[in-house]
Every structure is written in structure tokens, then in C-alpha cells.
PDB file of C-alpha atoms in Angstrom:
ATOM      1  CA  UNK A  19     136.683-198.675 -82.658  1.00 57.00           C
ATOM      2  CA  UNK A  20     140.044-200.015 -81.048  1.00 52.00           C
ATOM      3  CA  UNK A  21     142.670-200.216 -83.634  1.00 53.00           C
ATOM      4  CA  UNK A  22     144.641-202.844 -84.605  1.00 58.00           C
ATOM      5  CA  UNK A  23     147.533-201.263 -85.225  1.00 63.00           C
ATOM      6  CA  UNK A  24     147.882-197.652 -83.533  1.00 63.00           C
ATOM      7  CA  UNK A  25     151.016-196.671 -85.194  1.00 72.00           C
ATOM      8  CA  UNK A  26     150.392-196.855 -88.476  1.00 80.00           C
ATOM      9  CA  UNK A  27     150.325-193.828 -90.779  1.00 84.00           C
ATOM     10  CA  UNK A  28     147.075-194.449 -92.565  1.00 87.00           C
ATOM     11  CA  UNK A  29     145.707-195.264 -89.055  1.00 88.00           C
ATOM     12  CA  UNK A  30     146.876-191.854 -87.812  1.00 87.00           C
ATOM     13  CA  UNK A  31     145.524-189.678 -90.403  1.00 87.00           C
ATOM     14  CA  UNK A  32     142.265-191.484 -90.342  1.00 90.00           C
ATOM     15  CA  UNK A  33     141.812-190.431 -86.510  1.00 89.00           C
ATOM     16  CA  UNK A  34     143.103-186.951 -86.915  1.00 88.00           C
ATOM     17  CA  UNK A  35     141.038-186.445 -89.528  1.00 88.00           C
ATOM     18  CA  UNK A  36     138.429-187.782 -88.060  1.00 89.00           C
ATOM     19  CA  UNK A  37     138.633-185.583 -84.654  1.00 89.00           C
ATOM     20  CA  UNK A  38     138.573-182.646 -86.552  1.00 87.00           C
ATOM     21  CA  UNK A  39     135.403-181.264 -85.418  1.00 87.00           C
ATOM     22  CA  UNK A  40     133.426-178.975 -88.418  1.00 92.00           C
ATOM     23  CA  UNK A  41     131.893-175.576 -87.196  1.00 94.00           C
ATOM     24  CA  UNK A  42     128.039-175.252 -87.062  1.00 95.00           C
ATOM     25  CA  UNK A  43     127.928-172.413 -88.986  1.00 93.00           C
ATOM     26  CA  UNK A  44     123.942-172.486 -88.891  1.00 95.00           C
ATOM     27  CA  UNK A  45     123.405-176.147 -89.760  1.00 97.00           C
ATOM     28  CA  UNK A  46     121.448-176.781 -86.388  1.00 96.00           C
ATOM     29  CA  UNK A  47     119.424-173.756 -87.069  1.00 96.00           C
ATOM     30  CA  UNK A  48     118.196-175.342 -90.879  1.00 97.00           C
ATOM     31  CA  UNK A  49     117.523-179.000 -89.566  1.00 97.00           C
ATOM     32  CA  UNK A  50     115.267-177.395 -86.646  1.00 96.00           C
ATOM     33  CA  UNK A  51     113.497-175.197 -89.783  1.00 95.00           C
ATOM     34  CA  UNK A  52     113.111-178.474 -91.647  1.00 95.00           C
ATOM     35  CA  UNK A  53     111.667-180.480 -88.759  1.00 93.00           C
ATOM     36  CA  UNK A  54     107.358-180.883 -88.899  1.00 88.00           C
ATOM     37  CA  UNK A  55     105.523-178.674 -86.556  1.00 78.00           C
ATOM     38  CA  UNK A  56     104.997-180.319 -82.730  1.00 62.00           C
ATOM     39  CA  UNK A  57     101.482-179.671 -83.161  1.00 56.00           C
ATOM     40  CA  UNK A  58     101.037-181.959 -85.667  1.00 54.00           C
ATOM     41  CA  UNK A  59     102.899-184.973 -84.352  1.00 54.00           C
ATOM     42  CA  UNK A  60     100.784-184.566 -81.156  1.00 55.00           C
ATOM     43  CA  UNK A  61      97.579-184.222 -82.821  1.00 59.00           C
ATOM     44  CA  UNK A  62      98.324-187.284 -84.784  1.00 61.00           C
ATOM     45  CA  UNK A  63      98.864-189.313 -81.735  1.00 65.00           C
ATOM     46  CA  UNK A  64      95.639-188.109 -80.312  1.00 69.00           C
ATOM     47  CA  UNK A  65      93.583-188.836 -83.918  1.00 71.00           C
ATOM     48  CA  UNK A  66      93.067-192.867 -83.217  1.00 72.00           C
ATOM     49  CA  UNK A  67      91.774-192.191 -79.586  1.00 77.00           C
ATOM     50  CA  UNK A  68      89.181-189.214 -80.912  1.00 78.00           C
ATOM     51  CA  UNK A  69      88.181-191.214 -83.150  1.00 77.00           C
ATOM     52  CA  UNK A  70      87.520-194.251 -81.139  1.00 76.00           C
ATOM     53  CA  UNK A  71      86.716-192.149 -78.101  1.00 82.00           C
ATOM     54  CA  UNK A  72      83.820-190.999 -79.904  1.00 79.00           C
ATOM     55  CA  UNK A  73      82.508-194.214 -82.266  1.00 77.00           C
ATOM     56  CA  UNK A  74      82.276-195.478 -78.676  1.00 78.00           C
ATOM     57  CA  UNK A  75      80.513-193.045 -77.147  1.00 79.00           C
ATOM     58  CA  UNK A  76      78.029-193.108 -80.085  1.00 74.00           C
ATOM     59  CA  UNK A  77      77.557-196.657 -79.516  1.00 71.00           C
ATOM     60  CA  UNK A  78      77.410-196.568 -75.580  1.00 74.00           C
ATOM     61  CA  UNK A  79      74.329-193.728 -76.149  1.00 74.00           C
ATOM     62  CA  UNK A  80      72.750-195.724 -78.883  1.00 68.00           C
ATOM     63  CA  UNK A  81      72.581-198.416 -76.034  1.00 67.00           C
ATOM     64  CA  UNK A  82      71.418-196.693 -73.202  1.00 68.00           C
ATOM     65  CA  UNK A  83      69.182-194.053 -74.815  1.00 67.00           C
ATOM     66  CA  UNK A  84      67.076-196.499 -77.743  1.00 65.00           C
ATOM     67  CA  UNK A  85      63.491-197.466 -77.075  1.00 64.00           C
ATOM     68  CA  UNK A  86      63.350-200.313 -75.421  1.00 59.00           C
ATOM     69  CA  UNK A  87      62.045-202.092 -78.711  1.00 54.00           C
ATOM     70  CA  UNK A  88      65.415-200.727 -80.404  1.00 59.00           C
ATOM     71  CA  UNK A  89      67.759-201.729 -77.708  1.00 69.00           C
ATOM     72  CA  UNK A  90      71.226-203.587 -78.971  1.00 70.00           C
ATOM     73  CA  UNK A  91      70.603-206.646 -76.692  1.00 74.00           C
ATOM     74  CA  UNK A  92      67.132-206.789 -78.710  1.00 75.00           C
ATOM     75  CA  UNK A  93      68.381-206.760 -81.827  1.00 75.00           C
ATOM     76  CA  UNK A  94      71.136-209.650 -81.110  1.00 77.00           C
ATOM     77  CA  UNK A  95      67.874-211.606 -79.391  1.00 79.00           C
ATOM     78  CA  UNK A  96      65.673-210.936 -82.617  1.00 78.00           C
ATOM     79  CA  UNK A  97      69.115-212.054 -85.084  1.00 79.00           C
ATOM     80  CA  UNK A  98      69.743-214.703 -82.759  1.00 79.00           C
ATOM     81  CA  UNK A  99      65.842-216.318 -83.163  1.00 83.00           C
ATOM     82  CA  UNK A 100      65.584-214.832 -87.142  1.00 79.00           C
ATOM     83  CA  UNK A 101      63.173-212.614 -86.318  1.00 75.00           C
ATOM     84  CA  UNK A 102      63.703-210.661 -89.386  1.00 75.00           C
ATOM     85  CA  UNK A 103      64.528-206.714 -89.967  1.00 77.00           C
ATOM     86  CA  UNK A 104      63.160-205.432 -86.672  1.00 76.00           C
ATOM     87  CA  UNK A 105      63.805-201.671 -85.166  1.00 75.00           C
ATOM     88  CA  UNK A 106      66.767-203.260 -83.195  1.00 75.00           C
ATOM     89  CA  UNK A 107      68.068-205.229 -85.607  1.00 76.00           C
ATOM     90  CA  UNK A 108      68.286-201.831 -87.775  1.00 77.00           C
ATOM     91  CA  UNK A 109      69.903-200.365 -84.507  1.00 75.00           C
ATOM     92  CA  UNK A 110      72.549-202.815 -83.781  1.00 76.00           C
ATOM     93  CA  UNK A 111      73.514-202.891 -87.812  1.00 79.00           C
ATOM     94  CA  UNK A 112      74.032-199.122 -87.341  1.00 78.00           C
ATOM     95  CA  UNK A 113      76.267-199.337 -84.357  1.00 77.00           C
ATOM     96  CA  UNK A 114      77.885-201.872 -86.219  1.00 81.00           C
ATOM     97  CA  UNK A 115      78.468-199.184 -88.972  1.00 82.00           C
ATOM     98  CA  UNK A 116      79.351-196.967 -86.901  1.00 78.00           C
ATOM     99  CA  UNK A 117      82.513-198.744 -85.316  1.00 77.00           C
ATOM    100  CA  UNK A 118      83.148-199.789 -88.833  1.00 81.00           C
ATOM    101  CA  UNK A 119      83.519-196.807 -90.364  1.00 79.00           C
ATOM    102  CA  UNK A 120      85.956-195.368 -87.570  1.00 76.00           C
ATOM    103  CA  UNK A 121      87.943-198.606 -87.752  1.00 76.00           C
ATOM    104  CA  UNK A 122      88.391-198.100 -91.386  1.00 78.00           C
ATOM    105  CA  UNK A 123      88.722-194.066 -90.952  1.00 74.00           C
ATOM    106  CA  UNK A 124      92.003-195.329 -88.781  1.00 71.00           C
ATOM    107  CA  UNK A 125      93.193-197.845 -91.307  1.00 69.00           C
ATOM    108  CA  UNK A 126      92.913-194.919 -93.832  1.00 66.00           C
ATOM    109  CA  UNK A 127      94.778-192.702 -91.763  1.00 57.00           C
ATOM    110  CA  UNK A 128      97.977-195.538 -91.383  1.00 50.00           C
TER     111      UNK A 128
ATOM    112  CA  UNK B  17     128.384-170.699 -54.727  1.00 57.00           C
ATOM    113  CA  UNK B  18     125.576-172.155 -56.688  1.00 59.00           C
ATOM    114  CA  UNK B  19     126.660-175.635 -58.034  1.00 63.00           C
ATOM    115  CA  UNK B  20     126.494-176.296 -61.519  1.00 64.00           C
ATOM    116  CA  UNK B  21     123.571-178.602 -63.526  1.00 72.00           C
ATOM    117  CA  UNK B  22     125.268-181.574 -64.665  1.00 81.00           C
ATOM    118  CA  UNK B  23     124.481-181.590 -68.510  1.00 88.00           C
ATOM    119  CA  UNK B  24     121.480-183.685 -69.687  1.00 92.00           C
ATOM    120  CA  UNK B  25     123.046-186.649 -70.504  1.00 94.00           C
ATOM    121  CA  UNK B  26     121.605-188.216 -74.400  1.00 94.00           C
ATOM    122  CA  UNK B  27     118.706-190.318 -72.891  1.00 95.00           C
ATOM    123  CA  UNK B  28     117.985-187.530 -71.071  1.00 95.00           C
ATOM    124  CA  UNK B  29     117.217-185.384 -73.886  1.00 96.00           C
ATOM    125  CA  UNK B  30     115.795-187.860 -75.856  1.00 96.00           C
ATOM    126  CA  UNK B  31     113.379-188.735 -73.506  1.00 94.00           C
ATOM    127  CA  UNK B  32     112.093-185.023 -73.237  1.00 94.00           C
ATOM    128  CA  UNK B  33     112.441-184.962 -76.689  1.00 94.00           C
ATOM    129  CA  UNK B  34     110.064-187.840 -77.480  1.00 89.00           C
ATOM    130  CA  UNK B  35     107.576-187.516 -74.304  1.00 90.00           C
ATOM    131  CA  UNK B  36     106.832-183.053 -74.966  1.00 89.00           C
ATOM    132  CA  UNK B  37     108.069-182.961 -78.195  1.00 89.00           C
ATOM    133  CA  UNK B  38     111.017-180.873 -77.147  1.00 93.00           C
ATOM    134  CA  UNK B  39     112.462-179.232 -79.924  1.00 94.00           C
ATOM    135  CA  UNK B  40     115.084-177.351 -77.516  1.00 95.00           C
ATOM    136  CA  UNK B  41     116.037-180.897 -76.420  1.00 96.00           C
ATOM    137  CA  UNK B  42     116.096-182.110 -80.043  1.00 96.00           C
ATOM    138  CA  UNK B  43     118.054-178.583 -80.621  1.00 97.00           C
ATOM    139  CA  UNK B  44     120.760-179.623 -77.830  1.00 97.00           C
ATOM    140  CA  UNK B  45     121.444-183.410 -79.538  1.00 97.00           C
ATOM    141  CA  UNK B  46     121.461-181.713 -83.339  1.00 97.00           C
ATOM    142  CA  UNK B  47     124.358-179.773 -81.814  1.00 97.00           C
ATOM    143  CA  UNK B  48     126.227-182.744 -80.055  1.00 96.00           C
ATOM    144  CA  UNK B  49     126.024-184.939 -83.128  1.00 96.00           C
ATOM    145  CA  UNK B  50     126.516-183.127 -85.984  1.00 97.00           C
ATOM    146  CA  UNK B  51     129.740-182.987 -86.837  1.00 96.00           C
ATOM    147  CA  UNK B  52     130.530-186.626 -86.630  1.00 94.00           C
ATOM    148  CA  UNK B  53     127.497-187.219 -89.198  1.00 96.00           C
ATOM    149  CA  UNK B  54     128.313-184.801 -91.522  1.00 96.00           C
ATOM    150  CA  UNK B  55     131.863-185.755 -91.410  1.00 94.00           C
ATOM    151  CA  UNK B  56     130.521-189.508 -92.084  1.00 94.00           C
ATOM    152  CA  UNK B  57     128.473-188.343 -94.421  1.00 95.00           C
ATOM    153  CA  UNK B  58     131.218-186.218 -95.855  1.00 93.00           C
ATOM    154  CA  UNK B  59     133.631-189.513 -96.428  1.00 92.00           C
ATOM    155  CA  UNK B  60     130.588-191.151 -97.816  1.00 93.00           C
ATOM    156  CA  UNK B  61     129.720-188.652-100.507  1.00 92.00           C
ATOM    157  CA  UNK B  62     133.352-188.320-102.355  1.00 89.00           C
ATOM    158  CA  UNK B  63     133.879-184.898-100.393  1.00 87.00           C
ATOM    159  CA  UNK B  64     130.513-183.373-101.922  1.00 91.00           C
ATOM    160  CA  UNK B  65     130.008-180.978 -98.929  1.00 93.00           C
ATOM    161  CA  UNK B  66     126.261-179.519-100.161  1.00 95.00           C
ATOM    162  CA  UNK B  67     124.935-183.180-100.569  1.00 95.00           C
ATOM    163  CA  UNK B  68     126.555-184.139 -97.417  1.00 96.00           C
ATOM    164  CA  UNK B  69     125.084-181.846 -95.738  1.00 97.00           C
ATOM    165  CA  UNK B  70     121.604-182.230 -97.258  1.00 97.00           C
ATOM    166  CA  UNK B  71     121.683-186.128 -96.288  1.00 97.00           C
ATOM    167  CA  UNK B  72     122.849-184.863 -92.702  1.00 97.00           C
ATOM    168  CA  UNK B  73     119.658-183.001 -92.489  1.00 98.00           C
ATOM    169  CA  UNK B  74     117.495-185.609 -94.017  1.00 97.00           C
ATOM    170  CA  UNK B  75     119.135-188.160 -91.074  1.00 97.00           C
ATOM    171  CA  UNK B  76     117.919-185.549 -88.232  1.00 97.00           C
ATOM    172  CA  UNK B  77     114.687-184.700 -89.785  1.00 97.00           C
ATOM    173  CA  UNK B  78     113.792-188.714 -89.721  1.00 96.00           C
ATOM    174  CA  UNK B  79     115.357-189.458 -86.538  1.00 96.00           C
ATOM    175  CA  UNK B  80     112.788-186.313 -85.101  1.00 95.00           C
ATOM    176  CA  UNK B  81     110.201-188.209 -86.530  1.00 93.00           C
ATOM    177  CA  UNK B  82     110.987-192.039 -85.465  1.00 93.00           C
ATOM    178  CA  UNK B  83     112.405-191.249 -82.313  1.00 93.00           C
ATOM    179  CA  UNK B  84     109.870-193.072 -80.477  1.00 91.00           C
ATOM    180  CA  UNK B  85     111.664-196.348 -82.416  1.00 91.00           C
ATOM    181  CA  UNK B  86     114.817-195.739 -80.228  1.00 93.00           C
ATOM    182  CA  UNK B  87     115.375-198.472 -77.953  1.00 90.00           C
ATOM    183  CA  UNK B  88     117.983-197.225 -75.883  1.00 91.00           C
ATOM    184  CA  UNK B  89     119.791-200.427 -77.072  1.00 88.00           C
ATOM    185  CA  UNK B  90     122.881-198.726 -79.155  1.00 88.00           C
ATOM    186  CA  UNK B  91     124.698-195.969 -78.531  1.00 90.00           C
ATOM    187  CA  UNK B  92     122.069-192.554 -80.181  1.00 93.00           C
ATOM    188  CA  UNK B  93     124.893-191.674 -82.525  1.00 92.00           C
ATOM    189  CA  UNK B  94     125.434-195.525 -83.684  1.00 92.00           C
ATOM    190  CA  UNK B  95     121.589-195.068 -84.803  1.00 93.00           C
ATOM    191  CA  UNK B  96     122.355-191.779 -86.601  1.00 94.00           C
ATOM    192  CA  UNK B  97     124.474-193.287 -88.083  1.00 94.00           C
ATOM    193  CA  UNK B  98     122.195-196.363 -89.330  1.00 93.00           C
ATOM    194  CA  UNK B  99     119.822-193.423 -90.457  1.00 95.00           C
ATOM    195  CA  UNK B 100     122.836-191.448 -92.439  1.00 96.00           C
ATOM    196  CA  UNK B 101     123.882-195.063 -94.084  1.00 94.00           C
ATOM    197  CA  UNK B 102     120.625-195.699 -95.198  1.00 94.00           C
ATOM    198  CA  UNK B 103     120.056-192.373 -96.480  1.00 95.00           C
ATOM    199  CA  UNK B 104     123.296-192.381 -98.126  1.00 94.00           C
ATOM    200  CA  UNK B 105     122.507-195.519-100.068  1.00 91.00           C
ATOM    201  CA  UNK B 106     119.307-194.672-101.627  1.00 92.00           C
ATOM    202  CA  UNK B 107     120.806-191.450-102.887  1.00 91.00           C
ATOM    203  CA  UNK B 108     123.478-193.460-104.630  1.00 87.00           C
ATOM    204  CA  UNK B 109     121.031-196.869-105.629  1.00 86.00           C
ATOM    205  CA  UNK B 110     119.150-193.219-107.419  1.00 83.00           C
ATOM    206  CA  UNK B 111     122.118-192.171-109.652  1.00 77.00           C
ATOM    207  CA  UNK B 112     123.724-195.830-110.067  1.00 71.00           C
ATOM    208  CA  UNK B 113     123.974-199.477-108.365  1.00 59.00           C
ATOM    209  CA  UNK B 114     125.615-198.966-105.037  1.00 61.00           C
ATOM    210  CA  UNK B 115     128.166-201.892-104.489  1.00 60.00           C
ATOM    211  CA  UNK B 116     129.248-202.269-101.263  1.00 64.00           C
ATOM    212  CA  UNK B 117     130.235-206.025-101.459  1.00 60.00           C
ATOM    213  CA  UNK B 118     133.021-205.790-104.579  1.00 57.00           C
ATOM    214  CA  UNK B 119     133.513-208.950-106.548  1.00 45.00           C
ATOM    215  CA  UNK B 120     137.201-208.747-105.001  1.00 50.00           C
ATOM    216  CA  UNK B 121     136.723-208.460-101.402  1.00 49.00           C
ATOM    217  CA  UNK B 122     137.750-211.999-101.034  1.00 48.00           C
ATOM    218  CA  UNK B 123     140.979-211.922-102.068  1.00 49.00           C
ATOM    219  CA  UNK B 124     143.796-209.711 -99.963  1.00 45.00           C
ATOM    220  CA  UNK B 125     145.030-206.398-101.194  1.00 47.00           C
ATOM    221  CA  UNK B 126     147.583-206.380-103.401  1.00 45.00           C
ATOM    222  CA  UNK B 127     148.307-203.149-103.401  1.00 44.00           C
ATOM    223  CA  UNK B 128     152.065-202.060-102.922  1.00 46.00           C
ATOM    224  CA  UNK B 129     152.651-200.188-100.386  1.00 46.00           C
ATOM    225  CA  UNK B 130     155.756-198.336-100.668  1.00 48.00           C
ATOM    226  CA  UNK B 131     158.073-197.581 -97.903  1.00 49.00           C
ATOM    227  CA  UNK B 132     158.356-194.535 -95.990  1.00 49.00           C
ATOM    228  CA  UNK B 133     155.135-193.196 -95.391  1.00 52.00           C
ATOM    229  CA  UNK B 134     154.886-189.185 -94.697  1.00 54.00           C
ATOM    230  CA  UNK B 135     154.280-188.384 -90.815  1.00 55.00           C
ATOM    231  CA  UNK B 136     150.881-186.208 -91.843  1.00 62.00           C
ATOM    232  CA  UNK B 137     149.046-185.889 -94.852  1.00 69.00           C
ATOM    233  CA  UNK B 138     146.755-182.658 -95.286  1.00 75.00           C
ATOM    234  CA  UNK B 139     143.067-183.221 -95.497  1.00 76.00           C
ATOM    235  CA  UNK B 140     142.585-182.050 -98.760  1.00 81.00           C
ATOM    236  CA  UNK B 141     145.101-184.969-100.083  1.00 85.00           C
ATOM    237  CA  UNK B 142     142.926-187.181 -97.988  1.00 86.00           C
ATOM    238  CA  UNK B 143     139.673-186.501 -98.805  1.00 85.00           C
ATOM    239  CA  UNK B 144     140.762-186.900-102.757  1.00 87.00           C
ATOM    240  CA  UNK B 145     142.478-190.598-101.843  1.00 90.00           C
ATOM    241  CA  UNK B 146     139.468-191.570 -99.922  1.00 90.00           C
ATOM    242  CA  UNK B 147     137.433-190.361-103.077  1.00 88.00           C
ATOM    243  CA  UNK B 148     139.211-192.890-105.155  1.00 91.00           C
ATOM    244  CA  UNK B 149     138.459-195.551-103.194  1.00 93.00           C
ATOM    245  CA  UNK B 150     134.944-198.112-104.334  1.00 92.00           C
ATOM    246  CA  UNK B 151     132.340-197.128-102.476  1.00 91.00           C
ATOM    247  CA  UNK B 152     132.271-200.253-100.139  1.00 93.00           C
ATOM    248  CA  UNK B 153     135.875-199.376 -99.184  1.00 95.00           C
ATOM    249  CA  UNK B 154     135.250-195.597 -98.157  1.00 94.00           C
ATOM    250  CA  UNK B 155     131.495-197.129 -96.517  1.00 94.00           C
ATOM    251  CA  UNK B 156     133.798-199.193 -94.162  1.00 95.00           C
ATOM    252  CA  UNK B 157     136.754-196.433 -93.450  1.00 95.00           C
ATOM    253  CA  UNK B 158     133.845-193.972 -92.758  1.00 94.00           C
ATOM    254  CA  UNK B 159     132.275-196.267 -90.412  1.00 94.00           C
ATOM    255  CA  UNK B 160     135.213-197.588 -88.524  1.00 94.00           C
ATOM    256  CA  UNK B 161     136.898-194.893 -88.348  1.00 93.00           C
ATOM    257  CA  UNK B 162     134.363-191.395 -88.807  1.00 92.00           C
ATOM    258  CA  UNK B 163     131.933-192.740 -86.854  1.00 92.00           C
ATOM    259  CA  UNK B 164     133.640-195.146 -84.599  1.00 88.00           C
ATOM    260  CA  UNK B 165     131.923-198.169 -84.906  1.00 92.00           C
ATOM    261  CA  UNK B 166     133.708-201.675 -84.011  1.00 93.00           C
ATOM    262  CA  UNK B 167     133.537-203.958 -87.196  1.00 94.00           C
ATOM    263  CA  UNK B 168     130.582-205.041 -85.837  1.00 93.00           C
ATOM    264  CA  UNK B 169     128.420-202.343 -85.488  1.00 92.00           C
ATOM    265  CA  UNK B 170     129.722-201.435 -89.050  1.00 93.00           C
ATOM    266  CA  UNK B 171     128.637-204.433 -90.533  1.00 93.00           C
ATOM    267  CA  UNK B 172     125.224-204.266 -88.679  1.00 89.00           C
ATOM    268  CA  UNK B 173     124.705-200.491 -89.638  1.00 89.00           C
ATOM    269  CA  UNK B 174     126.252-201.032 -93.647  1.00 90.00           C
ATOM    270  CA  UNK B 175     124.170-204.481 -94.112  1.00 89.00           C
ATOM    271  CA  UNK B 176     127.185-206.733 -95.003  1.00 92.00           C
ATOM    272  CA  UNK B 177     128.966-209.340 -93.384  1.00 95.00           C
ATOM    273  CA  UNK B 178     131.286-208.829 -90.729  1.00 95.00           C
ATOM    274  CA  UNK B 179     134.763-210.425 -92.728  1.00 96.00           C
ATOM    275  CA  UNK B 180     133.663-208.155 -95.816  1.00 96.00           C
ATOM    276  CA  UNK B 181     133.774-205.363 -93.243  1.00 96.00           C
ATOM    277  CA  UNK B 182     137.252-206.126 -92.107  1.00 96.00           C
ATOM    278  CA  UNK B 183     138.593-206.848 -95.442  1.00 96.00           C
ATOM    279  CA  UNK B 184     137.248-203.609 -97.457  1.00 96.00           C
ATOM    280  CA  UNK B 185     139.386-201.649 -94.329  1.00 95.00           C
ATOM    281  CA  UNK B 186     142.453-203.628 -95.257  1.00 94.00           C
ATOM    282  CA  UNK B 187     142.415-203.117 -98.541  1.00 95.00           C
ATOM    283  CA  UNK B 188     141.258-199.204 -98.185  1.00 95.00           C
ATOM    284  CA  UNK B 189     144.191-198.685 -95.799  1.00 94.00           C
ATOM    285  CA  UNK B 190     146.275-200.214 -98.146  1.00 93.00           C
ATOM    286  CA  UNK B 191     144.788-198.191-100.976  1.00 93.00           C
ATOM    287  CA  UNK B 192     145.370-194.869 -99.086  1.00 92.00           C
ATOM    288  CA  UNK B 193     149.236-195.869 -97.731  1.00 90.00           C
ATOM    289  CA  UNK B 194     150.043-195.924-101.230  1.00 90.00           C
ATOM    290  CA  UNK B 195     148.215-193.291-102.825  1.00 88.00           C
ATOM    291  CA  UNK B 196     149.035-191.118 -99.997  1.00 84.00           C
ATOM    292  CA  UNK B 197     152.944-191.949 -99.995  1.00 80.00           C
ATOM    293  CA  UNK B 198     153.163-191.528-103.807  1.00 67.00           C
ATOM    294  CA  UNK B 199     151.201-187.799-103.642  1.00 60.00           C
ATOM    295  CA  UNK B 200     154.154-187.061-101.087  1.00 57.00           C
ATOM    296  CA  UNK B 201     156.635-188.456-103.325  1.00 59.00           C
ATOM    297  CA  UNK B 202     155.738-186.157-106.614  1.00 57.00           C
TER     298      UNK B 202
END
């Protein structure tokens, strides 16, 4: 800070004291012993996108790879006209699960 | 002749630091920065060089962990030093009420200041006046002067208002010119 009034005593003493560097003497050495392991601050970074990453691969599959009688865009047709429970009304609901239970896996995890 | 590396600068480290998890980087700013913390830190605690020193490592360990909250906006060691105030005040709101806005601190000091101050004081006579000050008064000399903040910053990093800040130095200075010159005296 600039100081108001450089030759004062108190003033003086404050910044000598203050310059006085203190030695070391192994303090680095017990914060870098303290600190978490790397691995886990990068494998918490990467948790959200595994998890995501793979509730939407599950869901992309469950698309592409139903029956045709089972496909998602069935079961929002067959909700959309009350059709009932059908087989892709029971498929959608699980892919709905599915990216439910990761989204609250992540909220969990926060 | 092979020039020499200029020295990563801060950002530099931090940056390596925060982007591969560096701890060799995080190694090189513990080094840089530690003695002005702990000497805060120090000032802070009433000279209690094992709890200073604890709190030090506590500030270090949580700026590792939130270093991806540095903005680059303030200086690193002026957000060290935010870390070490904060630290330091739940460790005292845990053994009493910290006050650092005393009931007083609108009035001027009145403290007489005798005449003929000594030309040096040793820093074992310092350390016990600064350990009689309140602990708003030795919050301010520690960050004005022990961590070289502008009244400001100080006020920003301590959470109080910026005239409290320059009044709690007055009156600490004042404090210390006359506890200082009387110790000399005896």
C-alpha cells in the first residue's frame, strides 16, 4: 500500500517487519503432502461427461436398435393419440428413466 | 552462451497448474507466496506460530482446489490472502465472536502518544504490541501493511467498510507508537 506518512516510526517498523522474509524450512514440502491426489480432481471432472456420455448412448441405441413397434417416435405417437401402455410407450418411459437416473446420479454427486 | 528462461511469471504457473494439474507449478507458487501469508497469518493469530502455520496450509490446500475460481482479476497473492482472512475468521468465530468492526471505531484515537519514539523496535517487542491490539485493529495492520493491500483491497478482502479500514490503522498505529515508546522507556 502507499503510505501516508513514510517517516513515521510505527510506519517503519511495520515495513521492516514486514520484509522480513521467514525460511521454508519444509513448509512447501507439508502443503504439497496435504494437497488431494491429481487423479482424483481429474477423474471428477470427467464423472458428469461418463455419465452423460453413456445415459446417451443408451438412449441413442434404444432408438436405433428397438423393433419397429418399440421405437421412441412410436411411443410419443401412441402417448400423443392415448393409445394406452403399448411396447413403445414402455420404451420411451425407460429412456426416460434412464436419463433420469443419470441426471439425478449427477445432482447426487454435487 | 545459452540464454537464460525467463521465470514463469504467476499466471503462468497458474495456468499449468489448473489446465494438467501441475503440482510442480503449484510447488513453484507455494514457494513464492509463503512467507507473506504466514507472516499475515502470523500478525493475525497473536504470534501463535503452529496455528499460523496450520491456517497457511489450510489457505494453499483450498486455493489447489478452487483454483479454477481465479479470475485473473486481483493480484494471486491479494486472493491468498482473501482465502487466509477467511480462514482466519472461522477459526476465531470457533473459539469466540470475532469483532472486527469495534463499537469505537468511530471516534479518533485517543491514545497518547508520547514523544520520542525509538529509531527500531525488535520484533519480539512488536509482535507482543501487535498482540494487544483488538482483533479488527491487528486484521487491518496485517492487511495494509503484511500483505500490502491499499485500504481498499483490505476492506474488500476483511468484509468491512472502507473508513472502518482506515480508522482501525489509525488507531493501531497509535496504539503501537505508544506501547512501543513506553517498552523503550522502562
Amino acid at each position: 500500500m502507499k503510505h501516508d506518512h513514510p517517516n513515521d516510526p510505527v510506519e517503519k517498523w511495520l515495513r521492516e517487519d514486514a520484509s522480513q522474509g521467514l525460511p521454508d524450512a519444509g513448509f512447501t514440502e507439508r502443503v504439497m503432502a496435504a494437497l488431494p491426489p491429481a487423479q482424483a480432481a481429474r477423474s471428477r471432472a470427467w464423472k458428469p461427461l461418463l455419465i452423460l456420455g453413456s445415459t446417451g448412448m443408451g438412449v441413442l441405441l434404444a432408438i436405433t436398435c428397438a423393433p419397429a413397434a418399440t421405437a421412441m417416435m412410436q411411443g410419443v405417437a401412441d402417448l400423443y393419440s392415448f393409445r394406452g401402455v403399448t411396447p413403445a410407450v414402455l420404451g420411451l418411459g425407460a429412456a426416460i428413466l434412464a436419463a433420469a437416473v443419470g441426471g439425478a446420479i449427477l445432482a447426487a454427486e454435487d | 552462451l545459452v540464454p537464460k528462461a525467463a521465470a514463469p511469471t504467476d499466471a503462468d504457473l497458474i495456468l499449468a497448474a489448473r489446465t494438467r494439474q501441475d503440482r510442480a507449478a503449484f510447488d513453484e507458487l507455494v514457494r513464492r507466496h509463503q512467507s507473506q501469508v504466514r507472516a499475515v497469518l502470523r500478525r493475525l493469530t497473536k504470534g501463535d506460530h503452529g496455528l499460523a502455520d496450520d491456517l497457511a496450509q489450510e489457505t494453499f490446500v483450498l486455493a489447489w482446489r478452487r483454483l479454477d475460481a481465479f479470475r485473473f482479476e486481483a493480484r494471486f497473492s491479494t486472493w491468498l490472502y482473501r482465502i487466509a482472512f477467511n480462514a482466519w475468521q472461522s477459526e476465531a468465530r470457533k473459539k469466540k465472536e470475532l469483532l472486527l468492526e469495534d463499537a469505537a471505531v468511530d471516534h479518533p484515537p485517543e491514545i497518547a502518544t508520547p514523544d520520542g519514539a525509538p529509531s527500531s523496535v525488535d520484533r519480539v517487542d512488536l509482535e507482543r504490541a501487535m498482540a494487544c491490539l483488538s482483533d479488527g485493529e491487528r486484521a487491518a495492520i496485517a492487511a495494509c501493511y503484511y500483505a500490502d493491500l491499499t485500504h481498499e483491497e483490505a476492506a474488500e478482502s476483511l468484509g468491512i467498510p472502507l473508513g472502518t479500514v482506515k480508522t482501525l490503522v489509525l488507531r493501531a498505529k497509535a496504539k503501537l507508537r505508544a506501547r512501543l515508546a513506553v517498552k523503550k522507556e522502562a
